[in-house]
Amino acid sequence: GVDPASSAPRRDVAVHRPHRHRRRTLWAIALLAVGLPLLTAVLYVLRERVSLSTDLLLFLVLVMVVAMVGGRLVATVAAVVSALVVNWFFVEPLHTLIIDDIDDVVALAVFVVVGLVVGALVDRVAAQAAAANRTRAEAAILARAAALIAADPDPVDHLVAAVLDAFNVTGARVLQVHAGGDEVVAEAGEVVSPEYSIDIGLSPTGDPRTLLVGGRVLTADDQRVLTALAGQLGVAIDRQVMRRDSRRAEELATIDRTRTALLRTVSHDLRTPLATIKALASGLLDRSVAWPPEQLAEMHATIDEEADR
């Protein structure tokens, strides 16, 4: 058989990593904070041998790297700050924001525009790559859940436990609402605030079922994938209930067959002595027949033997 754990959704394909974007932004800011002064210092030392166009190209490379790491917003800041730094340190007159040559004005303006465009393009490519990775992760989670349902006769407990790893929550619980209260169908971990309730649908008896998860703030995409996973969980619960009902029906059918066979056996064993007793009793009750004493004694003995049998 297939090991349920190997088919369960795993954390390595978790759909979302909430702190990843913030971490990349911090890395980009750190890169800009270190790289900009360092590049400025090197080029300032070489300012007599390096032209302004070369300075702008090197600063543009820095902006591109920052854009690749941190996205459009940080790239925009990098482009504007780099333009100001180039103007201050490398454009005549030095150490002012005044620009004497119109060509330098155009060069700096083009630099800023190119930096903004590069930042926007890199950000778009990064967003598309993230969306593709997210789609693959979602597909992997749902495919593994489907494989778990197909491989495991009773997959509900394993699926609920797998929700903890796939979405990095502290607890998950499946509730079925009855007239007398809530029934816990399956549970893993501890559901703590913030809690999210996702509808699983109705049971075969018409009772509503809900998936509760908690312990981490879920994004809209997290909730969307959980809703799809909850649908598969509902199918798994229905199949599990049907399988249990089927096993119970088979047990009842076996009991019924045994009862019928027993009744047939008892009926066959009782038929002969009862028929003999009935015949002899009817003969004794027939007043038109004068039974000799020895025959009466034999009939009484036979009735006693057949009753014992």
Short mmCIF file of C-alpha atoms in Angstrom, two decimals:
data_model
loop_
_atom_site.label_atom_id
_atom_site.label_comp_id
_atom_site.label_asym_id
_atom_site.label_seq_id
_atom_site.Cartn_x
_atom_site.Cartn_y
_atom_site.Cartn_z
CA GLY A 1 0.00 0.00 0.00
CA VAL A 2 0.92 3.69 -0.17
CA ASP A 3 2.24 5.30 2.99
CA PRO A 4 -0.27 8.02 3.88
CA ALA A 5 2.46 10.27 5.20
CA SER A 6 4.23 10.26 1.84
CA SER A 7 1.06 11.37 0.08
CA ALA A 8 0.04 14.02 2.57
CA PRO A 9 0.45 17.72 1.78
CA ARG A 10 3.80 18.83 3.21
CA ARG A 11 5.24 22.09 4.40
CA ASP A 12 7.79 22.18 1.59
CA VAL A 13 4.95 23.04 -0.77
CA ALA A 14 3.21 25.41 1.60
CA VAL A 15 1.23 27.90 -0.42
CA HIS A 16 2.32 31.06 1.34
CA ARG A 17 5.24 32.36 3.34
CA PRO A 18 3.91 35.59 4.91
CA HIS A 19 7.32 37.03 5.91
CA ARG A 20 9.13 36.25 2.67
CA HIS A 21 8.27 39.53 0.90
CA ARG A 22 9.22 41.59 3.96
CA ARG A 23 12.51 39.73 4.27
CA ARG A 24 13.37 40.37 0.61
CA THR A 25 12.59 44.07 1.04
CA LEU A 26 14.88 44.30 4.05
CA TRP A 27 17.65 42.53 2.13
CA ALA A 28 17.25 45.00 -0.75
CA ILE A 29 17.38 47.99 1.60
CA ALA A 30 20.51 46.58 3.23
CA LEU A 31 22.07 46.01 -0.19
CA LEU A 32 21.30 49.58 -1.21
CA ALA A 33 22.60 50.96 2.10
CA VAL A 34 25.90 49.11 1.70
CA GLY A 35 26.32 49.05 -2.07
CA LEU A 36 25.52 52.71 -2.80
CA PRO A 37 28.19 54.25 -0.49
CA LEU A 38 30.73 51.63 -1.53
CA LEU A 39 30.17 52.17 -5.26
CA THR A 40 30.16 55.94 -4.75
CA ALA A 41 33.46 55.84 -2.87
CA VAL A 42 35.15 53.69 -5.53
CA LEU A 43 33.94 55.81 -8.43
CA TYR A 44 34.77 59.06 -6.62
CA VAL A 45 38.36 57.92 -6.27
CA LEU A 46 38.41 57.06 -10.00
CA ARG A 47 36.45 60.14 -11.11
CA GLU A 48 39.37 61.49 -13.16
CA ARG A 49 39.52 58.30 -15.25
CA VAL A 50 35.85 57.29 -15.41
CA SER A 51 33.27 59.16 -17.46
CA LEU A 52 29.79 60.12 -16.30
CA SER A 53 28.20 57.59 -18.66
CA THR A 54 30.21 54.80 -17.03
CA ASP A 55 29.17 56.04 -13.60
CA LEU A 56 25.52 55.97 -14.63
CA LEU A 57 25.83 52.45 -16.06
CA LEU A 58 27.40 51.12 -12.88
CA PHE A 59 24.76 52.77 -10.72
CA LEU A 60 22.12 51.31 -13.05
CA VAL A 61 23.55 47.84 -12.42
CA LEU A 62 23.14 48.48 -8.68
CA VAL A 63 19.54 49.58 -9.23
CA MET A 64 18.85 46.41 -11.25
CA VAL A 65 20.29 44.19 -8.54
CA VAL A 66 18.23 45.98 -5.89
CA ALA A 67 15.15 45.60 -8.06
CA MET A 68 15.74 41.86 -8.47
CA VAL A 69 16.02 41.44 -4.71
CA GLY A 70 13.41 43.85 -3.38
CA GLY A 71 11.00 44.71 -6.18
CA ARG A 72 9.68 47.88 -7.69
CA LEU A 73 9.31 50.11 -4.61
CA VAL A 74 12.88 49.66 -3.40
CA ALA A 75 14.13 49.94 -7.00
CA THR A 76 12.35 53.29 -7.36
CA VAL A 77 14.02 54.57 -4.21
CA ALA A 78 17.36 53.23 -5.43
CA ALA A 79 17.00 54.95 -8.82
CA VAL A 80 16.10 58.35 -7.32
CA VAL A 81 18.78 58.22 -4.61
CA SER A 82 21.40 57.05 -7.10
CA ALA A 83 20.55 59.93 -9.43
CA LEU A 84 20.93 62.40 -6.56
CA VAL A 85 24.25 60.82 -5.53
CA VAL A 86 25.59 60.97 -9.10
CA ASN A 87 24.47 64.59 -9.38
CA TRP A 88 26.16 65.51 -6.09
CA PHE A 89 29.47 63.72 -6.57
CA PHE A 90 30.00 63.42 -10.34
CA VAL A 91 28.12 66.20 -12.16
CA GLU A 92 29.58 69.69 -12.47
CA PRO A 93 29.40 71.72 -10.33
CA LEU A 94 30.30 69.09 -7.73
CA HIS A 95 28.67 68.87 -4.31
CA THR A 96 25.55 70.71 -5.44
CA LEU A 97 22.25 69.70 -6.98
CA ILE A 98 22.71 72.29 -9.74
CA ILE A 99 23.46 70.95 -13.25
CA ASP A 100 25.21 73.19 -15.74
CA ASP A 101 25.19 70.94 -18.82
CA ILE A 102 21.86 70.08 -20.44
CA ASP A 103 23.35 66.75 -21.57
CA ASP A 104 23.89 65.80 -17.95
CA VAL A 105 20.27 66.69 -17.18
CA VAL A 106 19.10 64.40 -19.97
CA ALA A 107 21.48 61.63 -18.87
CA LEU A 108 20.22 61.75 -15.28
CA ALA A 109 16.58 61.87 -16.40
CA VAL A 110 17.10 58.86 -18.67
CA PHE A 111 18.88 57.09 -15.82
CA VAL A 112 15.90 57.59 -13.51
CA VAL A 113 13.41 56.51 -16.17
CA VAL A 114 15.42 53.40 -17.03
CA GLY A 115 15.76 52.58 -13.34
CA LEU A 116 12.00 52.89 -12.84
CA VAL A 117 11.25 50.79 -15.94
CA VAL A 118 13.73 48.10 -14.93
CA GLY A 119 12.29 48.03 -11.43
CA ALA A 120 8.75 47.67 -12.80
CA LEU A 121 9.78 44.89 -15.22
CA VAL A 122 11.71 42.98 -12.60
CA ASP A 123 8.81 43.35 -10.16
CA ARG A 124 6.37 42.04 -12.78
CA VAL A 125 8.58 39.07 -13.59
CA ALA A 126 8.97 38.32 -9.88
CA ALA A 127 5.19 38.53 -9.40
CA GLN A 128 4.60 36.17 -12.32
CA ALA A 129 7.19 33.73 -10.96
CA ALA A 130 5.62 33.89 -7.52
CA ALA A 131 2.17 33.27 -9.01
CA ALA A 132 3.51 30.29 -10.98
CA ASN A 133 5.19 28.88 -7.86
CA ARG A 134 2.00 29.43 -5.88
CA THR A 135 -0.06 27.66 -8.53
CA ARG A 136 2.33 24.71 -8.56
CA ALA A 137 2.26 24.56 -4.76
CA GLU A 138 -1.53 24.62 -4.70
CA ALA A 139 -1.72 21.91 -7.33
CA ALA A 140 0.80 19.82 -5.39
CA ILE A 141 -1.21 20.13 -2.17
CA LEU A 142 -4.50 19.17 -3.83
CA ALA A 143 -2.87 16.34 -5.83
CA ARG A 144 -1.29 14.88 -2.71
CA ALA A 145 -4.59 15.16 -0.87
CA ALA A 146 -6.31 13.29 -3.73
CA ALA A 147 -3.59 10.63 -3.64
CA LEU A 148 -4.08 10.27 0.11
CA ILE A 149 -7.83 9.84 -0.35
CA ALA A 150 -7.25 7.18 -3.00
CA ALA A 151 -4.56 5.30 -1.05
CA ASP A 152 -5.87 5.40 2.51
CA PRO A 153 -9.12 3.57 3.44
CA ASP A 154 -9.70 6.07 6.27
CA PRO A 155 -7.89 9.25 5.19
CA VAL A 156 -9.81 11.87 7.21
CA ASP A 157 -7.51 11.92 10.25
CA HIS A 158 -4.40 12.02 8.04
CA LEU A 159 -5.84 14.84 5.91
CA VAL A 160 -6.70 16.95 8.95
CA ALA A 161 -3.22 16.39 10.37
CA ALA A 162 -1.70 17.30 6.99
CA VAL A 163 -3.44 20.71 7.09
CA LEU A 164 -1.12 21.67 9.97
CA ASP A 165 2.01 21.08 7.90
CA ALA A 166 0.70 22.45 4.62
CA PHE A 167 -0.51 25.78 6.06
CA ASN A 168 1.66 26.05 9.20
CA VAL A 169 -1.33 26.37 11.55
CA THR A 170 -1.44 25.11 15.14
CA GLY A 171 -4.65 23.11 14.89
CA ALA A 172 -7.44 21.85 12.63
CA ARG A 173 -10.79 20.36 13.55
CA VAL A 174 -13.77 19.01 11.57
CA LEU A 175 -17.14 19.59 13.23
CA GLN A 176 -20.52 18.15 12.28
CA VAL A 177 -23.53 19.97 13.72
CA HIS A 178 -26.33 17.80 15.08
CA ALA A 179 -29.57 18.76 16.76
CA GLY A 180 -28.00 17.81 20.07
CA GLY A 181 -24.74 19.72 19.55
CA ASP A 182 -21.44 19.60 17.68
CA GLU A 183 -19.65 16.33 16.95
CA VAL A 184 -15.88 16.33 16.40
CA VAL A 185 -15.33 14.17 13.31
CA ALA A 186 -11.52 14.57 13.28
CA GLU A 187 -8.99 16.77 15.06
CA ALA A 188 -5.27 17.54 15.03
CA GLY A 189 -3.34 20.01 17.17
CA GLU A 190 -5.01 22.85 19.03
CA VAL A 191 -7.16 25.44 17.30
CA VAL A 192 -6.30 28.85 18.78
CA SER A 193 -6.93 32.44 17.73
CA PRO A 194 -7.04 33.61 15.00
CA GLU A 195 -9.64 31.05 13.98
CA TYR A 196 -11.05 30.49 10.51
CA SER A 197 -14.18 28.53 9.70
CA ILE A 198 -14.52 26.91 6.27
CA ASP A 199 -17.70 25.20 5.13
CA ILE A 200 -17.29 21.56 4.10
CA GLY A 201 -20.89 21.01 3.00
CA LEU A 202 -23.67 18.79 4.26
CA SER A 203 -23.41 15.23 5.48
CA PRO A 204 -25.60 12.50 3.88
CA THR A 205 -28.06 13.11 6.74
CA GLY A 206 -28.20 16.85 6.00
CA ASP A 207 -26.03 18.00 8.92
CA PRO A 208 -23.66 20.94 8.17
CA ARG A 209 -19.93 20.30 8.52
CA THR A 210 -17.17 22.84 9.14
CA LEU A 211 -13.38 22.86 9.04
CA LEU A 212 -11.86 25.02 11.78
CA VAL A 213 -8.20 26.06 11.60
CA GLY A 214 -6.29 28.47 13.79
CA GLY A 215 -2.96 29.71 15.00
CA ARG A 216 -1.85 31.87 12.06
CA VAL A 217 -3.24 34.69 9.96
CA LEU A 218 -4.34 33.22 6.63
CA THR A 219 -4.23 35.19 3.39
CA ALA A 220 -7.07 35.15 0.90
CA ASP A 221 -5.15 32.64 -1.24
CA ASP A 222 -4.59 30.43 1.82
CA GLN A 223 -8.31 30.42 2.48
CA ARG A 224 -9.07 29.69 -1.17
CA VAL A 225 -6.80 26.64 -1.22
CA LEU A 226 -8.17 25.52 2.15
CA THR A 227 -11.68 25.75 0.71
CA ALA A 228 -10.67 23.45 -2.16
CA LEU A 229 -8.98 21.11 0.32
CA ALA A 230 -12.10 21.21 2.49
CA GLY A 231 -14.11 20.02 -0.50
CA GLN A 232 -11.82 17.01 -0.84
CA LEU A 233 -12.07 16.49 2.90
CA GLY A 234 -15.86 16.39 2.61
CA VAL A 235 -15.57 13.73 -0.10
CA ALA A 236 -13.21 11.73 2.12
CA ILE A 237 -15.63 11.93 5.07
CA ASP A 238 -18.54 10.81 2.87
CA ARG A 239 -16.51 7.89 1.55
CA GLN A 240 -15.42 6.93 5.04
CA VAL A 241 -19.02 7.01 6.30
CA MET A 242 -20.19 5.00 3.29
CA ARG A 243 -17.40 2.47 3.86
CA ARG A 244 -18.38 2.08 7.50
CA ASP A 245 -22.05 1.74 6.59
CA SER A 246 -21.09 -0.84 3.97
CA ARG A 247 -19.10 -2.83 6.53
CA ARG A 248 -22.03 -2.64 8.95
CA ALA A 249 -24.42 -3.78 6.22
CA GLU A 250 -22.12 -6.72 5.42
CA GLU A 251 -22.02 -7.65 9.12
CA LEU A 252 -25.82 -7.51 9.32
CA ALA A 253 -26.12 -9.58 6.16
CA THR A 254 -23.77 -12.19 7.63
CA ILE A 255 -25.80 -12.28 10.84
CA ASP A 256 -29.02 -12.63 8.84
CA ARG A 257 -27.57 -15.50 6.78
CA THR A 258 -26.44 -17.25 9.95
CA ARG A 259 -29.85 -16.78 11.53
CA THR A 260 -31.61 -18.13 8.46
CA ALA A 261 -29.31 -21.16 8.28
CA LEU A 262 -29.85 -21.82 11.99
CA LEU A 263 -33.62 -21.58 11.62
CA ARG A 264 -33.55 -23.96 8.68
CA THR A 265 -31.45 -26.45 10.63
CA VAL A 266 -33.69 -26.22 13.69
CA SER A 267 -36.79 -26.49 11.53
CA HIS A 268 -35.46 -29.64 9.85
CA ASP A 269 -34.48 -31.24 13.18
CA LEU A 270 -37.86 -30.45 14.75
CA ARG A 271 -39.98 -31.57 11.83
CA THR A 272 -39.64 -35.36 12.32
CA PRO A 273 -40.25 -35.61 16.12
CA LEU A 274 -43.06 -33.09 15.98
CA ALA A 275 -44.74 -34.99 13.15
CA THR A 276 -44.46 -38.25 15.13
CA ILE A 277 -45.83 -36.69 18.32
CA LYS A 278 -48.65 -35.07 16.37
CA ALA A 279 -49.61 -38.34 14.68
CA LEU A 280 -49.58 -40.36 17.91
CA ALA A 281 -51.49 -37.71 19.83
CA SER A 282 -54.13 -37.58 17.10
CA GLY A 283 -54.41 -41.38 17.23
CA LEU A 284 -54.89 -41.38 20.97
CA LEU A 285 -57.61 -38.77 20.69
CA ASP A 286 -59.50 -40.83 18.10
CA ARG A 287 -62.37 -42.40 20.12
CA SER A 288 -63.38 -44.66 17.26
CA VAL A 289 -60.28 -46.79 17.72
CA ALA A 290 -59.94 -49.25 20.63
CA TRP A 291 -56.21 -49.37 21.34
CA PRO A 292 -54.94 -52.45 23.16
CA PRO A 293 -53.05 -51.68 26.42
CA GLU A 294 -49.66 -52.80 25.09
CA GLN A 295 -50.04 -50.57 22.01
CA LEU A 296 -51.10 -47.63 24.15
CA ALA A 297 -48.03 -48.14 26.29
CA GLU A 298 -45.84 -48.23 23.19
CA MET A 299 -47.45 -45.03 21.85
CA HIS A 300 -46.92 -43.25 25.18
CA ALA A 301 -43.27 -44.35 25.25
CA THR A 302 -42.77 -43.16 21.67
CA ILE A 303 -44.28 -39.75 22.49
CA ASP A 304 -41.97 -39.43 25.50
CA GLU A 305 -38.89 -40.37 23.38
CA GLU A 306 -39.77 -37.98 20.55
CA ALA A 307 -40.40 -35.15 23.10
CA ASP A 308 -36.94 -35.80 24.59
CA ARG A 309 -35.44 -35.76 21.11
#
